[in-house]
mmCIF file of C-alpha atoms in Angstrom:
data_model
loop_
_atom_site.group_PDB
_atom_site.id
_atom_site.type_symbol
_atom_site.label_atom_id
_atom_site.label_comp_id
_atom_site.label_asym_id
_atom_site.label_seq_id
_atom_site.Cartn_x
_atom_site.Cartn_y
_atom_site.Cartn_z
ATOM 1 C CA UNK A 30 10.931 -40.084 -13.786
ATOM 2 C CA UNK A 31 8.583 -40.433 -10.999
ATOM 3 C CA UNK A 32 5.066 -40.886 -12.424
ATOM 4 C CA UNK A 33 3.209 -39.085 -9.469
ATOM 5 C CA UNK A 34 6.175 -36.117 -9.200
ATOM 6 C CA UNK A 35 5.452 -35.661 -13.203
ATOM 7 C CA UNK A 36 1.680 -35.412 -12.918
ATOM 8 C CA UNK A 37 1.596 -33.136 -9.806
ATOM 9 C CA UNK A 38 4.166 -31.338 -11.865
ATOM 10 C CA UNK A 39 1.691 -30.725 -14.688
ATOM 11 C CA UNK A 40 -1.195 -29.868 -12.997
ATOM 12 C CA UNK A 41 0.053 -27.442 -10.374
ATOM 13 C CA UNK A 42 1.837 -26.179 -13.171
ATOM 14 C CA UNK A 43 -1.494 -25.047 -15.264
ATOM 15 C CA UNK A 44 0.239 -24.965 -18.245
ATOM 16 C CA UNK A 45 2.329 -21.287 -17.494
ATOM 17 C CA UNK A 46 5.951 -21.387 -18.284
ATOM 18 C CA UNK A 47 6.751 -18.948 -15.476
ATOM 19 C CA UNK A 48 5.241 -21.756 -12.936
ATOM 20 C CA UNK A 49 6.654 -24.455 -14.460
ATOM 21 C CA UNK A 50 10.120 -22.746 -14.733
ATOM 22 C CA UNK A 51 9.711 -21.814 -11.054
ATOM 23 C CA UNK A 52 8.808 -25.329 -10.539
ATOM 24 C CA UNK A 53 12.196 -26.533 -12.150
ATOM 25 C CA UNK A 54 14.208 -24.149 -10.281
ATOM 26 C CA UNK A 55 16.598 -26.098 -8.092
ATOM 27 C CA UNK A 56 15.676 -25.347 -4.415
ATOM 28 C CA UNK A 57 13.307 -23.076 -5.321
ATOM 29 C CA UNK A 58 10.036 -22.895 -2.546
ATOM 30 C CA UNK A 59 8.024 -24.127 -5.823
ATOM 31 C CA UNK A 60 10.301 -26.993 -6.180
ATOM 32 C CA UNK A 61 10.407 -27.881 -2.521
ATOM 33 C CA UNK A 62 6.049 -27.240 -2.407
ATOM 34 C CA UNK A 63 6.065 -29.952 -5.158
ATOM 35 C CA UNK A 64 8.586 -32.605 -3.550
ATOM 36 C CA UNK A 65 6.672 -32.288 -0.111
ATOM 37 C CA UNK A 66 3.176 -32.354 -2.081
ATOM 38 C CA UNK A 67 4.657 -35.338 -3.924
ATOM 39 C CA UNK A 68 6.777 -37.329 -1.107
ATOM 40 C CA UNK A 69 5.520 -35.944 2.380
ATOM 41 C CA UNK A 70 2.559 -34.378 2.284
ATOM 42 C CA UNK A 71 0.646 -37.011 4.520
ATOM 43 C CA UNK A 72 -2.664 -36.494 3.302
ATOM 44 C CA UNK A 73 -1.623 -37.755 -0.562
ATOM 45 C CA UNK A 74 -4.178 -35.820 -2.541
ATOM 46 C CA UNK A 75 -5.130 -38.255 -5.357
ATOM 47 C CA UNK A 76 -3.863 -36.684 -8.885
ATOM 48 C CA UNK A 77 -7.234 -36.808 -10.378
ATOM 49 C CA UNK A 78 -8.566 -34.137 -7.762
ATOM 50 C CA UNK A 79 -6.410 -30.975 -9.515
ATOM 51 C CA UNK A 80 -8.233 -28.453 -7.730
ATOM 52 C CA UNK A 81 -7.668 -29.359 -4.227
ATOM 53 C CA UNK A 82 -3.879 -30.632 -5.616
ATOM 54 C CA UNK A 83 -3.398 -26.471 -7.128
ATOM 55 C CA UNK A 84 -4.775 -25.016 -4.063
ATOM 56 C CA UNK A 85 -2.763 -27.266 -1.537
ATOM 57 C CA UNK A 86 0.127 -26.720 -3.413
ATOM 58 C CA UNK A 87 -0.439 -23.006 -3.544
ATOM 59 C CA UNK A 88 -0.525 -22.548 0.196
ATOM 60 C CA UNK A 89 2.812 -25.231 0.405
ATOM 61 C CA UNK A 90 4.510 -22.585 -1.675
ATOM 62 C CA UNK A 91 3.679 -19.696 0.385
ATOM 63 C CA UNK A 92 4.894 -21.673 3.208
ATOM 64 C CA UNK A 93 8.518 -22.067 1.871
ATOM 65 C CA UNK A 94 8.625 -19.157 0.591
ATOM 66 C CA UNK A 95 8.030 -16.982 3.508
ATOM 67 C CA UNK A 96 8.589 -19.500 6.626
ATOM 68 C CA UNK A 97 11.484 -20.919 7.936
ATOM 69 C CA UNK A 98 10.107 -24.646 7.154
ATOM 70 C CA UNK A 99 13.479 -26.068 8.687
ATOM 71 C CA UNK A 100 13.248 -24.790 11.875
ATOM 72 C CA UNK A 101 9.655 -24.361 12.785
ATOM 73 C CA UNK A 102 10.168 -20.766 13.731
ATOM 74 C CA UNK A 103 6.600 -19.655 12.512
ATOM 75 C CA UNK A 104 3.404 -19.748 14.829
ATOM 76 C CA UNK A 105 2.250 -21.066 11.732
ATOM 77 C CA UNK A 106 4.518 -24.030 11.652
ATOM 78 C CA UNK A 107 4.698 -24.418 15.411
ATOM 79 C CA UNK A 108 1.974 -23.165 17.144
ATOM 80 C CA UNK A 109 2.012 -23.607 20.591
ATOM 81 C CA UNK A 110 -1.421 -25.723 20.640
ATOM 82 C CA UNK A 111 -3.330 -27.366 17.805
ATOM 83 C CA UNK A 112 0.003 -29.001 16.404
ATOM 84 C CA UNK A 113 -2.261 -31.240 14.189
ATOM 85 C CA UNK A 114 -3.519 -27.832 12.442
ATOM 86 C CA UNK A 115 -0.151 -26.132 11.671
ATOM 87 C CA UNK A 116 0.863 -25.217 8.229
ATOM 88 C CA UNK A 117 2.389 -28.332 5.933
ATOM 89 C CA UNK A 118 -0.006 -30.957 8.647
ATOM 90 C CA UNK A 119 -1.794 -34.033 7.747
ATOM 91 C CA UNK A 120 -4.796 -32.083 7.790
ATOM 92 C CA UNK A 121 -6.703 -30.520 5.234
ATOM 93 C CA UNK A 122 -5.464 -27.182 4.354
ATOM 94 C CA UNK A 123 -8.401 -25.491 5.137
ATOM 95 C CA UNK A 124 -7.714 -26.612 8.894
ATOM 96 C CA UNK A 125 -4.493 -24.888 8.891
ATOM 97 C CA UNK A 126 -4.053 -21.817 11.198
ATOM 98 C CA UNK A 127 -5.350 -18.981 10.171
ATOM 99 C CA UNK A 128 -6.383 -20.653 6.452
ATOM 100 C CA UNK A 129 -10.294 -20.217 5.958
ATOM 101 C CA UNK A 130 -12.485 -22.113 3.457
ATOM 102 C CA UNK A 131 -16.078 -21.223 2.351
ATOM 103 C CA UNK A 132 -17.309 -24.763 2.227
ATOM 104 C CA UNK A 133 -20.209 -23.363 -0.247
ATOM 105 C CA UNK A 134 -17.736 -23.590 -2.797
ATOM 106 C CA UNK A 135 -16.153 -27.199 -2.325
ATOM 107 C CA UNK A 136 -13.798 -25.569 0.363
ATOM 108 C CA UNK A 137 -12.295 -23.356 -1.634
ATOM 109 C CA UNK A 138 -9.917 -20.732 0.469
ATOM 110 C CA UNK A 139 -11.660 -17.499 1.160
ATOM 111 C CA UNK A 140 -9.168 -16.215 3.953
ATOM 112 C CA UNK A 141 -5.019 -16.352 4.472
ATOM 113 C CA UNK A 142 -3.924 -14.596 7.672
ATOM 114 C CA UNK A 143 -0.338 -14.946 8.287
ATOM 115 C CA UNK A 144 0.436 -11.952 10.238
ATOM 116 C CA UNK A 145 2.788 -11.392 13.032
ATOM 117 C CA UNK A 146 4.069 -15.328 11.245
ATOM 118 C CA UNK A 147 8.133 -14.534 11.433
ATOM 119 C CA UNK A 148 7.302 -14.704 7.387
ATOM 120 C CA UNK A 149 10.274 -12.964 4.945
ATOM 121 C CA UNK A 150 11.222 -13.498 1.802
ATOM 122 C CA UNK A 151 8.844 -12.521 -1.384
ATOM 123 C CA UNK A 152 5.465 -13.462 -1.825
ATOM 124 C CA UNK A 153 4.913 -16.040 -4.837
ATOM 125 C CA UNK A 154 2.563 -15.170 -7.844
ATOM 126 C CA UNK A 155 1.049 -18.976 -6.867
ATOM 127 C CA UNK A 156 -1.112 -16.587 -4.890
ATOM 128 C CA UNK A 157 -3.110 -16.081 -7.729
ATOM 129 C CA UNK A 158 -3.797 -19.843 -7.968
ATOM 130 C CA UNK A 159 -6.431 -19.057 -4.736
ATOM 131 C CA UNK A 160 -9.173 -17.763 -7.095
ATOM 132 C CA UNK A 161 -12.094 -17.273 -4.425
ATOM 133 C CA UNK A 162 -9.053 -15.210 -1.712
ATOM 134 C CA UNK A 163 -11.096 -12.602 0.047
ATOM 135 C CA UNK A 164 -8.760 -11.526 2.137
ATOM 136 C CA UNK A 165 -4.602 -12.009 2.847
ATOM 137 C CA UNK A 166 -3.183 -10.201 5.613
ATOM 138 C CA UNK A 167 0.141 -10.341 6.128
ATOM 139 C CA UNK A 168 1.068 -7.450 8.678
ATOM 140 C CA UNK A 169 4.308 -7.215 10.693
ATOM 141 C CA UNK A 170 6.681 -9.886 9.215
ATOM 142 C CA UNK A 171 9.628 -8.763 7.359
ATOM 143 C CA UNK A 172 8.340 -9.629 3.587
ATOM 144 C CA UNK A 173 10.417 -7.506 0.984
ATOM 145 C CA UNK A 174 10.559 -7.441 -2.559
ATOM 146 C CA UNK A 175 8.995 -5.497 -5.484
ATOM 147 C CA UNK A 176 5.559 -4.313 -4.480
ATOM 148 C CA UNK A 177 3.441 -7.525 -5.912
ATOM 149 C CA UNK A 178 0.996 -5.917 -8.553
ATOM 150 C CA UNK A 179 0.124 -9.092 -9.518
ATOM 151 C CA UNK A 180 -2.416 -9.274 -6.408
ATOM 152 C CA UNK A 181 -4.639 -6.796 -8.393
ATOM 153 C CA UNK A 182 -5.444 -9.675 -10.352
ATOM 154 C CA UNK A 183 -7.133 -11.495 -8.040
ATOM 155 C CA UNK A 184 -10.636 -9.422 -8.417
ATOM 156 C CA UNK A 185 -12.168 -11.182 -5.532
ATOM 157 C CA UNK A 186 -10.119 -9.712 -2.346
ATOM 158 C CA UNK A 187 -12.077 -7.536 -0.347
ATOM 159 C CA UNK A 188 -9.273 -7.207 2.562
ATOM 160 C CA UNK A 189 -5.505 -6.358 1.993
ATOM 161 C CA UNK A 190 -3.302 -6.000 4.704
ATOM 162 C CA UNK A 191 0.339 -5.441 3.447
ATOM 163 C CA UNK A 192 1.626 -3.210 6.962
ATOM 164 C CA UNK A 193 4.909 -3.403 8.764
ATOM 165 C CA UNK A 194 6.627 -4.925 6.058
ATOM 166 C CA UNK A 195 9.498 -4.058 3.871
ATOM 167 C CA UNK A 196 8.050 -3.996 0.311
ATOM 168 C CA UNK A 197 10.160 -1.873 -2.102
ATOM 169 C CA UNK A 198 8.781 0.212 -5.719
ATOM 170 C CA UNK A 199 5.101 1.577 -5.981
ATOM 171 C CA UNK A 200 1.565 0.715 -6.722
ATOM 172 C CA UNK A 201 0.231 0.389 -10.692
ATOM 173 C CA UNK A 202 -2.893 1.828 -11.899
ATOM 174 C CA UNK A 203 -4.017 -1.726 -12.240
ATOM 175 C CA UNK A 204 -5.201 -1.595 -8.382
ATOM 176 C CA UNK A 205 -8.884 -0.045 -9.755
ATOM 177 C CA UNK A 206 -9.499 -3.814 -10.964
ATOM 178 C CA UNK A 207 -9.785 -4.737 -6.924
ATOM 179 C CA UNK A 208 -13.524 -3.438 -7.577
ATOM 180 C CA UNK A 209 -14.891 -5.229 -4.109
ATOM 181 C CA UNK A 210 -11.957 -4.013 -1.937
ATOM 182 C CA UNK A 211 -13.128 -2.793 1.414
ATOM 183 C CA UNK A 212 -9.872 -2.450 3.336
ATOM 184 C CA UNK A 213 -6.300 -0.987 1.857
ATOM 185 C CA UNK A 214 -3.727 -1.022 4.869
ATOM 186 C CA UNK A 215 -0.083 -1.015 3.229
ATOM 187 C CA UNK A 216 1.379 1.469 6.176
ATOM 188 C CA UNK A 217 4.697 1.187 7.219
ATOM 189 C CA UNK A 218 6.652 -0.149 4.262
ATOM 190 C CA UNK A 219 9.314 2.530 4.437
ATOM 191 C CA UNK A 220 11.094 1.365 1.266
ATOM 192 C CA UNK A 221 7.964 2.096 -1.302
ATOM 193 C CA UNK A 222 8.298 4.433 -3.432
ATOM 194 C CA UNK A 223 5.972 6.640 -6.331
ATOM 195 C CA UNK A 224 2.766 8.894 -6.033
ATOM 196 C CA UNK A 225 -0.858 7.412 -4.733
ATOM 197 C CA UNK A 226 -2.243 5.704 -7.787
ATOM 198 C CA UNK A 227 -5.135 7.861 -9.806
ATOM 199 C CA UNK A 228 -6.979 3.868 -10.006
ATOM 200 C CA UNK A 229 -7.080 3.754 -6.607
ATOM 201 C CA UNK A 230 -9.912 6.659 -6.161
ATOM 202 C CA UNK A 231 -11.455 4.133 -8.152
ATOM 203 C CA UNK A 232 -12.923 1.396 -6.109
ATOM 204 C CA UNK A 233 -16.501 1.821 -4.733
ATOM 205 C CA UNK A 234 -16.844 0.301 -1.796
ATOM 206 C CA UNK A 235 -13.354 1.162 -0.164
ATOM 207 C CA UNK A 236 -14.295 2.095 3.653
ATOM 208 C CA UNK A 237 -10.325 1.545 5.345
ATOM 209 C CA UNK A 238 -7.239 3.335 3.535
ATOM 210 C CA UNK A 239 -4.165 3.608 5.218
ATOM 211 C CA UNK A 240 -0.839 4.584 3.305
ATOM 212 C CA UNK A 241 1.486 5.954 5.989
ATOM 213 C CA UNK A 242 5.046 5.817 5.982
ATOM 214 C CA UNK A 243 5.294 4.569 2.708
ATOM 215 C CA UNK A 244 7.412 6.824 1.306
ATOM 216 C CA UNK A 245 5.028 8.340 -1.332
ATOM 217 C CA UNK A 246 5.410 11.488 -2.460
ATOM 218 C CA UNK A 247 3.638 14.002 -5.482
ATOM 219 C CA UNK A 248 0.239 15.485 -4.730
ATOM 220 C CA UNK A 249 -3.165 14.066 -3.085
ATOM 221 C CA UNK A 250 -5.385 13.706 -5.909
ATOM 222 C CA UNK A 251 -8.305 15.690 -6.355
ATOM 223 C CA UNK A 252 -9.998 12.453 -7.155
ATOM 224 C CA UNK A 253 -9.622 11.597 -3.687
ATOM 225 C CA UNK A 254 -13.218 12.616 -3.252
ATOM 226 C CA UNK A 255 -14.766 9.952 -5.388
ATOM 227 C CA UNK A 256 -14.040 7.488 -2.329
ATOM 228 C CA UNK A 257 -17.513 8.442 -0.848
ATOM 229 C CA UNK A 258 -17.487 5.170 1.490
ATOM 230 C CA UNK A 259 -14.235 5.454 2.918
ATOM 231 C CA UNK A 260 -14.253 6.118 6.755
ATOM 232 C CA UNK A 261 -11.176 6.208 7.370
ATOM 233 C CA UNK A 262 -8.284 7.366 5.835
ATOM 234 C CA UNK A 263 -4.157 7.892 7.056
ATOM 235 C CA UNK A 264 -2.037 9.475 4.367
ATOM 236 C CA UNK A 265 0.187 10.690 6.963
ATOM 237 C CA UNK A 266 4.304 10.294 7.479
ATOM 238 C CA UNK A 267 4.775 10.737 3.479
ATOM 239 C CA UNK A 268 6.144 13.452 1.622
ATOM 240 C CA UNK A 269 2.999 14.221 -0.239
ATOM 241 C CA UNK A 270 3.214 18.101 -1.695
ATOM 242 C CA UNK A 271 0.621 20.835 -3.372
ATOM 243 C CA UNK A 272 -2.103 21.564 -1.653
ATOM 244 C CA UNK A 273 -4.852 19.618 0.008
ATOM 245 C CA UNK A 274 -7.945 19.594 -2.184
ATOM 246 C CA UNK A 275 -11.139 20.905 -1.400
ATOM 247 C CA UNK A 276 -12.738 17.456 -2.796
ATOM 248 C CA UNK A 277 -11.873 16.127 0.335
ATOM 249 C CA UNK A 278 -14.822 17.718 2.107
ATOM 250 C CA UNK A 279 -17.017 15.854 0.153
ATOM 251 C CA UNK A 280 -16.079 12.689 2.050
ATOM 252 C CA UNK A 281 -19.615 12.288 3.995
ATOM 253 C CA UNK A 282 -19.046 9.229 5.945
ATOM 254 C CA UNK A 283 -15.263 9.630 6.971
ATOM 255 C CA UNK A 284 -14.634 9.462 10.647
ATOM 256 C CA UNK A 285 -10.773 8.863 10.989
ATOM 257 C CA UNK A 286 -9.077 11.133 9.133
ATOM 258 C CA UNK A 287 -5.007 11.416 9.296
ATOM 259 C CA UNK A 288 -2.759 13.789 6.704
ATOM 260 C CA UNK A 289 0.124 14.980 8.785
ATOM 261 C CA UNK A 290 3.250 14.818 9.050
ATOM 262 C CA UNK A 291 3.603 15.456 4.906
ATOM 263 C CA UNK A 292 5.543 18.401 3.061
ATOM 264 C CA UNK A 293 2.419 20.436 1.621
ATOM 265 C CA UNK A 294 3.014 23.612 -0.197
ATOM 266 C CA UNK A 295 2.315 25.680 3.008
ATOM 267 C CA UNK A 296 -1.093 25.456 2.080
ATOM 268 C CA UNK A 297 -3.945 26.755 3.560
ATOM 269 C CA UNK A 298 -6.886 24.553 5.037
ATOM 270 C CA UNK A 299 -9.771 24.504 2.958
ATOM 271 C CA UNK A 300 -12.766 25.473 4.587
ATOM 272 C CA UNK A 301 -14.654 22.483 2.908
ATOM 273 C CA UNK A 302 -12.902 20.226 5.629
ATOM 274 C CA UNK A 303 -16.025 21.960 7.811
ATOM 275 C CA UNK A 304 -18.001 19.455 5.440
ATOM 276 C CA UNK A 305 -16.682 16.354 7.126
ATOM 277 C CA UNK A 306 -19.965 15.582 9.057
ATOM 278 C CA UNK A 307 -18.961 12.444 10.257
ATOM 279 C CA UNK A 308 -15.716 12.868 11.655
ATOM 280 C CA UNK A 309 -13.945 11.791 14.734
ATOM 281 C CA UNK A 310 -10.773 12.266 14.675
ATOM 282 C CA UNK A 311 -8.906 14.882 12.548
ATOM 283 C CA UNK A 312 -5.164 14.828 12.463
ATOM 284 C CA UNK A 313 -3.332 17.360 10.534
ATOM 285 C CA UNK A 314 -0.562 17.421 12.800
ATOM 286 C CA UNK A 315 3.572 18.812 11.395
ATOM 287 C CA UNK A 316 1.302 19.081 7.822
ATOM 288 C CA UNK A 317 3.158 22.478 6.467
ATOM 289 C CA UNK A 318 -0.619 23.924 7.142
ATOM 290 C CA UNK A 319 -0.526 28.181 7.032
ATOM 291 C CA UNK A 320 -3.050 30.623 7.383
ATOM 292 C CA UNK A 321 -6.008 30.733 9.183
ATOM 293 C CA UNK A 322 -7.577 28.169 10.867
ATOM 294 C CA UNK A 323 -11.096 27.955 9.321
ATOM 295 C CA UNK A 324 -13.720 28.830 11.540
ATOM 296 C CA UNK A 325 -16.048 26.069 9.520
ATOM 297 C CA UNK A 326 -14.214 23.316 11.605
ATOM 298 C CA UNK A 327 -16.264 24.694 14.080
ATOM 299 C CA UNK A 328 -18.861 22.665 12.079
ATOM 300 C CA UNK A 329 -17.440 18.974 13.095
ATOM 301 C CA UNK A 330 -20.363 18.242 15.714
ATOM 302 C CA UNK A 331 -19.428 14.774 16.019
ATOM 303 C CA UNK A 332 -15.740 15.190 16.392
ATOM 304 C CA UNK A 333 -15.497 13.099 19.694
ATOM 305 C CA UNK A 334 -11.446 12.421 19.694
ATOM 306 C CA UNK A 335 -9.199 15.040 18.600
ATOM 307 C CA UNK A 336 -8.462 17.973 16.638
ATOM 308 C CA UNK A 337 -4.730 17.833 16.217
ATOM 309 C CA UNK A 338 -3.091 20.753 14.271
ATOM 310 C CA UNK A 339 0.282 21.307 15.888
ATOM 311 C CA UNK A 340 3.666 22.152 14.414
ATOM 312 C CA UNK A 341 2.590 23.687 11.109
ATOM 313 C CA UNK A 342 2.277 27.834 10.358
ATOM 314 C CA UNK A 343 -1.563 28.548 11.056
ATOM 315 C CA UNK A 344 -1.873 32.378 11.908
ATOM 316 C CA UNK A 345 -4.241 34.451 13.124
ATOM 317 C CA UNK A 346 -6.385 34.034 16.154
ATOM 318 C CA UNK A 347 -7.566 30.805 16.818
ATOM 319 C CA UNK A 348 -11.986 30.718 16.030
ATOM 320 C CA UNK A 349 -14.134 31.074 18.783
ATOM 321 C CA UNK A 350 -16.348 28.654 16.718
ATOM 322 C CA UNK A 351 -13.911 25.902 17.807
ATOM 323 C CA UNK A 352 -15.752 26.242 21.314
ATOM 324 C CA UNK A 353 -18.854 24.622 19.601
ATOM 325 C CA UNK A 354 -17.077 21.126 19.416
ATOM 326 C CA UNK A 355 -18.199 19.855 22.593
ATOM 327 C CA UNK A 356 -17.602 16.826 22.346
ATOM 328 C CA UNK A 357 -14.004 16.697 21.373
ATOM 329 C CA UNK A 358 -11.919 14.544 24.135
ATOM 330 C CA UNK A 359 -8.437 16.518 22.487
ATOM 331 C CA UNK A 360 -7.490 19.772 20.945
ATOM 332 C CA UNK A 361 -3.923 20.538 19.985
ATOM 333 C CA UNK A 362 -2.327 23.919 18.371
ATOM 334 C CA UNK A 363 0.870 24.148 20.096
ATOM 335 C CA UNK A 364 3.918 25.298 18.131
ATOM 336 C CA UNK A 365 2.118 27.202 15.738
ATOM 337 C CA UNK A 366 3.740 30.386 16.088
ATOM 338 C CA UNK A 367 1.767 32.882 14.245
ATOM 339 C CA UNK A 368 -1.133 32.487 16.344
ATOM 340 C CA UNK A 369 -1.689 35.952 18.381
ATOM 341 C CA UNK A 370 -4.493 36.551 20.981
ATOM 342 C CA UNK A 371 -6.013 34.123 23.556
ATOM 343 C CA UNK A 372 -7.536 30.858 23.800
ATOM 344 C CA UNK A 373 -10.889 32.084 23.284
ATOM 345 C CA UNK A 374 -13.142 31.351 26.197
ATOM 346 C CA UNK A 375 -15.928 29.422 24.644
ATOM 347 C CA UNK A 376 -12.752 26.736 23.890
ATOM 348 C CA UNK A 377 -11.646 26.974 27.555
ATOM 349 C CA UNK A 378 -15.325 26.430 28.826
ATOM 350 C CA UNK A 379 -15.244 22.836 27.476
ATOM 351 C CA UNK A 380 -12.327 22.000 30.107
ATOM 352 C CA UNK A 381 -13.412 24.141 33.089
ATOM 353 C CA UNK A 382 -16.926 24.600 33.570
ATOM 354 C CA UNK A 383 -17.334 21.089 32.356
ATOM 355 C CA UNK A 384 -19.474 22.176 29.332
ATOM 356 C CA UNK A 385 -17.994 19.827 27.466
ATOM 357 C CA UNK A 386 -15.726 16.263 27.285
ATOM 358 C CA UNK A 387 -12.491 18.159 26.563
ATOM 359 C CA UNK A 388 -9.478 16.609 28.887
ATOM 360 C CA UNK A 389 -6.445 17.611 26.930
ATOM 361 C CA UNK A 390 -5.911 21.250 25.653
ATOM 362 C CA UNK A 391 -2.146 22.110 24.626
ATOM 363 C CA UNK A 392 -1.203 25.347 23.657
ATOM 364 C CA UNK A 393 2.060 27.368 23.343
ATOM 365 C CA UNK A 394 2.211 29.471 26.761
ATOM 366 C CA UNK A 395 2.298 32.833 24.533
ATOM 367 C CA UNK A 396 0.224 32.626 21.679
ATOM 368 C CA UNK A 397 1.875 35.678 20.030
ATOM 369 C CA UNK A 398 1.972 39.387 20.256
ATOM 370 C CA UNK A 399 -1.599 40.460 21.424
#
């Protein structure tokens, strides 16, 4: 019966029955986000400004829903300094920690970073009410629930980071509408399920991609090589099977690039990984990789970090052109045993005659039968 509870009500409601149901939920962290916004919030946003009322109330109902708002336990609720800028303050919201405004657009939030918050609990489709969110990153809490396909609604994000959660079922298609993403870091949600989504090959500008440990599993798509910005990439600690396509090689400006630890077909490499001009690192380590190594890696002139490729089935002898790499700080082939021969001595020059950076060479002691 209040008169300011029922207009608040309305507004933050925007007219969807799933809000306004959530809303009339008893104890639910919409219902509490409305009774603070309408009883306690100290700033008392006058009902006639409905924007700032929707996006205040949006952030108050990410609060209770992921933060313990009882006890403080949150560096977000209780920071140790800047008390008057903690989440659910007198201050504007844009002043909260870690909350970023672009004041361009009447200071209209551009950035949520609640990571590392002691946040659990699901995270509320209100989200979508921040229509200019660039990037949220919520990384290392303990957030669970359904994998929230709702976020690839919200066209404007150019930074997700999902990591170190517990976030359960798999990605939709619908993730090619995130046409301005730059960063995709959803590692470490060991409860996901379902294959990597065909849409996301699909956005443009994508230069960060990391899916590990995310329980995925079917093949890598050979669509994989329409990502022609990405730099780097982790698909690693899955159960991804087939083989690993030769579009990959057409991945120009990847540096980082991580894909072990998967259950491929005992595939072979494909030599087109010799392509990878700009890479770094390449980590293909416990992969279910057979055959020969390709001499082409030989081709990686700028790989500076490592060239991991132990525990799979490579055989043969391992390619003198692999001595060319001189600026490799790590090469690794141990427990690959169908390698014959010997380390071939253009490889070993990089560590002894200091002809190259190489510090750390690990091989089994007998490669195999000479």
């Amino acid at each position: 019966d209040d008169p300011r509870y029922a207009t608040i009500r309305q507004v933050v409601g925007q007219g969807s029955d799933d809000f306004l149901s959530a809303i009339d939920t008893p104890s639910s962290p919409q219902r509490e986000a409305l009774c603070w916004l309408t009883y306690f919030d100290p700033l008392e946003v006058e009902t006639t400004d409905q924007d700032h009322l929707i996006q205040r109330y949006s952030l108050a109902v990410l609060a209770y829903a992921l933060l313990d708002v009882e006890t403080g336990d949150s560096r977000l609720l209780a920071p140790s300094s800047n008390e008057i800028n903690a989440w659910l303050s007198r201050a504007h919201e844009c002043q909260w920690i870690d909350v970023t405004c672009d004041r361009a657009y009447e200071r209209k939030v551009e950035e949520v970073w609640m990571y590392e918050g002691k946040a659990r609990g699901t995270i509320p489709a209100e989200l979508r009410s921040l229509t200019l969110l660039e990037s949220f990153d919520v990384r290392d809490n303990d957030i669970s629930g359904s994998f929230p396909d709702f976020l690839w609604t919200m066209t404007t994000l150019k930074a997700l980071d999902l990591s170190e959660n517990k976030f359960s079922g798999s990605m939709s298609e619908s993730i090619s509408a995130l046409s301005d993403l730059v960063i995709f870091v959803i590692n470490d949600n060991r409860d996901m399920t379902g294959t990597i989504p065909i849409g996301l090959t699909a956005l443009p500008v994508l230069d960060t991609l990391d899916l590990s440990t995310c329980g995925l599993n079917g093949t890598i798509p050979t669509e994989i090589g329409l990502l022609g910005e990405v730099k780097a990439m982790s698909l690693e600690k899955n159960s991804l099977s087939g083989t690993l396509p030769t579009e990959i090689g057409i991945l120009q400006q990847m540096s980082h690039l991580r894909l072990g630890f998967n259950s491929l077909d005992d595939t072979t490499l494909p030599t087109e990984l010799g392509n990878l001009a700009s890479v770094r690192l390449l980590d293909l380590a416990s992969g279910r990789f057979a055959g020969p190594i390709p001499s082409e890696l030989g081709r990686l002139s700028r790989l500076s970090d490592s060239l991991i490729l132990l525990e799979n089935s490579f055989t043969g002898t391992i390619p003198t052109q692999l001595g060319r790499l001189d600026r490799a700080y790590a090469m690794r082939f141990e427990d690959n045993d169908g390698l014959t021969g010997s380390m071939p001595a253009e490889i070993c020059n990089l560590r002894t005659t200091g002809g190259g950076e190489l510090e750390i060479l690990t091989v089994a002691c007998v490669l195999g039968d000479p």
